[in-house]
Coordinates of C-alpha atoms in Angstrom, one line a residue:
X1 CA 94.1 82.4 190.3
X2 CA 97.4 82.7 192.1
X3 CA 97.7 85.1 195.1
X4 CA 100.6 86.8 193.5
X5 CA 99.7 89.9 191.4
X6 CA 98.6 89.8 187.8
X7 CA 99.9 92.1 185.0
X8 CA 97.3 93.6 182.7
X9 CA 98.5 94.9 179.3
X10 CA 96.3 96.5 176.7
X11 CA 97.4 98.2 173.5
X12 CA 94.2 97.7 171.5
X13 CA 93.0 101.4 171.7
X14 CA 94.4 104.9 171.1
X15 CA 96.1 104.7 174.5
X16 CA 98.4 102.2 176.1
X17 CA 97.3 100.7 179.4
X18 CA 99.1 98.7 182.0
X19 CA 97.9 97.7 185.4
X20 CA 98.6 95.3 188.3
X21 CA 95.7 93.5 190.1
X22 CA 96.0 91.8 193.5
X23 CA 94.4 88.4 194.3
X24 CA 91.1 90.1 195.2
X25 CA 90.8 91.9 191.8
X26 CA 91.8 95.3 193.2
X27 CA 94.1 97.6 191.4
X28 CA 97.6 97.9 192.9
X29 CA 98.5 100.2 190.1
X30 CA 97.1 101.4 186.7
X31 CA 98.8 103.6 184.1
X32 CA 97.3 104.8 180.9
X33 CA 99.1 107.0 178.4
X34 CA 98.4 108.7 175.1
X35 CA 100.9 108.0 172.5
X36 CA 102.3 105.4 170.1
X37 CA 102.7 101.9 171.5
X38 CA 106.2 101.6 170.0
X39 CA 107.5 104.4 172.3
X40 CA 105.1 104.2 175.3
X41 CA 104.3 100.5 175.9
X42 CA 107.4 99.6 178.0
X43 CA 107.5 102.9 180.0
X44 CA 103.9 102.4 180.8
X45 CA 104.5 98.9 182.0
X46 CA 107.5 99.9 184.0
X47 CA 105.6 102.7 185.7
X48 CA 102.8 100.4 186.6
X49 CA 105.1 97.8 188.1
X50 CA 107.0 100.4 190.1
X51 CA 103.9 101.9 191.4
X52 CA 102.7 98.5 192.5
X53 CA 106.0 97.7 194.1
X54 CA 106.6 94.5 192.1
X55 CA 108.6 93.1 189.3
X56 CA 108.1 90.8 186.3
X57 CA 109.6 87.8 188.1
X58 CA 106.8 88.3 190.8
X59 CA 103.9 88.3 188.4
X60 CA 101.7 85.2 188.5
X61 CA 100.0 85.7 185.2
X62 CA 99.3 88.1 182.3
X63 CA 96.0 89.4 181.3
X64 CA 96.1 90.6 177.7
X65 CA 93.7 92.0 175.2
X66 CA 93.3 89.8 172.1
X67 CA 91.6 92.6 170.1
X68 CA 89.9 93.7 168.0
X69 CA 91.8 97.0 167.9
X70 CA 95.1 98.6 166.9
X71 CA 97.1 95.8 165.0
X72 CA 100.4 97.4 166.0
X73 CA 99.5 97.9 169.6
X74 CA 98.2 94.3 170.0
X75 CA 101.2 92.8 168.2
X76 CA 103.7 94.8 170.4
X77 CA 102.0 93.6 173.6
X78 CA 102.1 90.0 172.3
X79 CA 105.8 90.1 171.5
X80 CA 106.5 91.6 174.9
X81 CA 104.6 88.9 176.8
X82 CA 106.1 86.1 174.7
X83 CA 109.6 87.5 175.6
X84 CA 108.8 87.7 179.3
X85 CA 107.3 84.2 179.7
X86 CA 110.6 82.9 178.2
X87 CA 112.6 84.9 180.6
X88 CA 110.3 84.1 183.6
X89 CA 108.7 80.8 182.8
X90 CA 107.3 80.5 186.3
X91 CA 105.0 83.4 185.5
X92 CA 103.8 82.0 182.2
X93 CA 100.1 81.8 182.9
X94 CA 98.2 83.7 180.3
X95 CA 94.5 84.9 180.2
X96 CA 93.1 86.7 177.2
X97 CA 90.0 88.9 177.0
X98 CA 88.2 90.6 174.1
X99 CA 87.9 94.4 173.9
X100 CA 84.3 94.4 172.7
X101 CA 83.3 91.9 175.4
X102 CA 85.0 94.2 178.0
X103 CA 82.9 97.2 176.8
X104 CA 79.8 95.1 176.7
X105 CA 80.1 93.8 180.2
X106 CA 80.9 97.3 181.5
X107 CA 77.9 98.6 179.6
X108 CA 75.7 95.9 181.2
X109 CA 77.2 96.7 184.6
X110 CA 76.1 100.3 184.2
X111 CA 72.8 99.6 182.6
X112 CA 71.5 96.4 184.1
X113 CA 68.0 96.8 182.4
X114 CA 69.6 96.8 178.9
X115 CA 68.3 93.7 177.1
X116 CA 69.2 94.3 173.5
X117 CA 72.0 96.3 171.8
X118 CA 74.7 96.2 169.2
X119 CA 78.3 97.3 169.9
X120 CA 80.5 97.9 166.9
X121 CA 84.2 98.8 166.1
X122 CA 85.9 99.5 162.8
X123 CA 87.4 96.6 161.0
X124 CA 88.0 97.9 157.5
X125 CA 86.1 100.2 155.1
X126 CA 82.6 99.0 154.8
X127 CA 82.9 96.4 157.5
X128 CA 82.6 96.3 161.3
X129 CA 83.3 94.0 164.2
X130 CA 79.9 93.7 165.9
X131 CA 79.0 92.2 169.3
X132 CA 75.3 91.6 169.9
X133 CA 73.7 91.8 173.3
X134 CA 70.6 89.6 173.7
X135 CA 68.5 89.0 176.8
X136 CA 70.9 91.1 178.8
X137 CA 74.0 89.0 177.8
X138 CA 76.8 89.5 175.3
X139 CA 76.6 87.0 172.3
X140 CA 79.3 86.1 169.8
X141 CA 81.2 88.6 167.8
X142 CA 80.5 88.8 164.0
X143 CA 81.7 90.9 161.0
X144 CA 78.9 92.9 159.3
X145 CA 78.8 95.4 156.5
X146 CA 77.3 98.8 156.2
X147 CA 73.9 97.5 154.9
X148 CA 73.6 95.1 157.8
X149 CA 74.6 97.8 160.3
X150 CA 71.9 100.3 159.0
X151 CA 69.3 97.5 159.4
X152 CA 69.8 97.3 163.1
X153 CA 67.0 99.1 164.9
X154 CA 67.9 98.7 168.5
X155 CA 70.4 100.6 170.7
X156 CA 73.7 101.1 168.9
X157 CA 77.1 101.8 170.4
X158 CA 80.4 102.5 168.7
X159 CA 83.8 101.8 170.1
X160 CA 86.4 104.1 168.3
X161 CA 89.6 102.1 168.9
X162 CA 91.8 103.7 166.3
X163 CA 91.9 106.6 163.9
X164 CA 89.1 105.5 161.5
X165 CA 88.2 106.4 158.0
X166 CA 84.5 105.6 158.5
X167 CA 81.9 108.0 159.8
X168 CA 80.2 107.3 163.1
X169 CA 77.2 104.9 162.3
X170 CA 73.9 106.7 162.3
X171 CA 72.2 106.8 165.6
X172 CA 75.3 105.3 167.4
X173 CA 76.4 106.4 170.8
X174 CA 80.2 106.6 171.3
X175 CA 81.4 104.3 174.1
X176 CA 84.6 104.9 176.0
X177 CA 87.2 102.1 176.1
X178 CA 88.4 101.8 179.7
X179 CA 90.7 98.8 180.7
X180 CA 90.3 100.0 184.3
X181 CA 86.8 98.4 184.2
X182 CA 88.5 95.0 184.2
X183 CA 88.6 94.9 187.9
X184 CA 84.7 95.0 187.9
X185 CA 84.1 92.3 185.3
X186 CA 87.1 90.0 185.4
X187 CA 85.2 87.3 187.5
X188 CA 82.5 87.1 184.8
X189 CA 82.5 83.7 183.3
X190 CA 82.5 85.0 179.8
X191 CA 85.4 87.4 180.2
X192 CA 88.8 85.7 180.7
X193 CA 90.0 82.7 178.8
X194 CA 93.2 80.8 179.7
X195 CA 95.6 80.3 176.7
X196 CA 98.9 78.4 176.2
X197 CA 100.4 81.2 174.1
X198 CA 99.4 84.7 173.2
X199 CA 96.4 84.5 170.9
X200 CA 95.2 87.6 169.0
X201 CA 91.7 88.1 167.6
X202 CA 91.4 87.9 163.9
X203 CA 88.6 89.4 161.8
X204 CA 88.9 87.4 158.6
X205 CA 86.9 86.4 155.6
X206 CA 85.8 83.2 157.2
X207 CA 83.9 85.1 159.7
X208 CA 82.4 87.5 157.2
X209 CA 79.0 85.7 156.9
X210 CA 75.5 87.0 156.4
X211 CA 74.3 88.5 159.7
X212 CA 70.8 89.3 160.8
X213 CA 69.5 90.7 164.1
X214 CA 67.8 87.4 164.7
X215 CA 70.5 85.0 163.9
X216 CA 71.2 84.0 167.5
X217 CA 67.6 83.8 168.7
X218 CA 65.8 80.5 169.2

């Protein structure tokens, strides 16, 4: 990555986050605010840039959350980035990350002995985005239903990204979403992915396939 700072923008959760990383993955600034993305996104980004002593035309790349999460927050972030890369094409490098992968990598960082777990977030009524941890590594994200969720017998974690209409899964432990943890995991080979344009995660019917706890095992 470039020695110039990188701007991190995340509107996937119940808060709006913006931060500036230096070339050594250290935070020059990070700002997280409660509130609606429509009103708070741009003031949050402006505060982070001011605290870091930089400007959009000095940013080397954007790190953005693809989701899953708040549709409004994710789309507002996407529109902002698409505007800025047209205004400042020299800073048009883009890297996306997944909110569930961020939580999984942070969880594994804190619990290195964890070998198997399921991390879920709400998609829609009766359906969940689910990331499986196997052999101490995050595996692909699937969409599962309530029956499949109840069948899981291992450690279960729930990421509440928005005001949900579903109850906390039985036996689930709530996990906090913290974009500040990006500095700890951004060099992990599974975390960041370069993109040519802003690409948002989509939970769609094509991914809603029968899931079993053993699907990814040899």
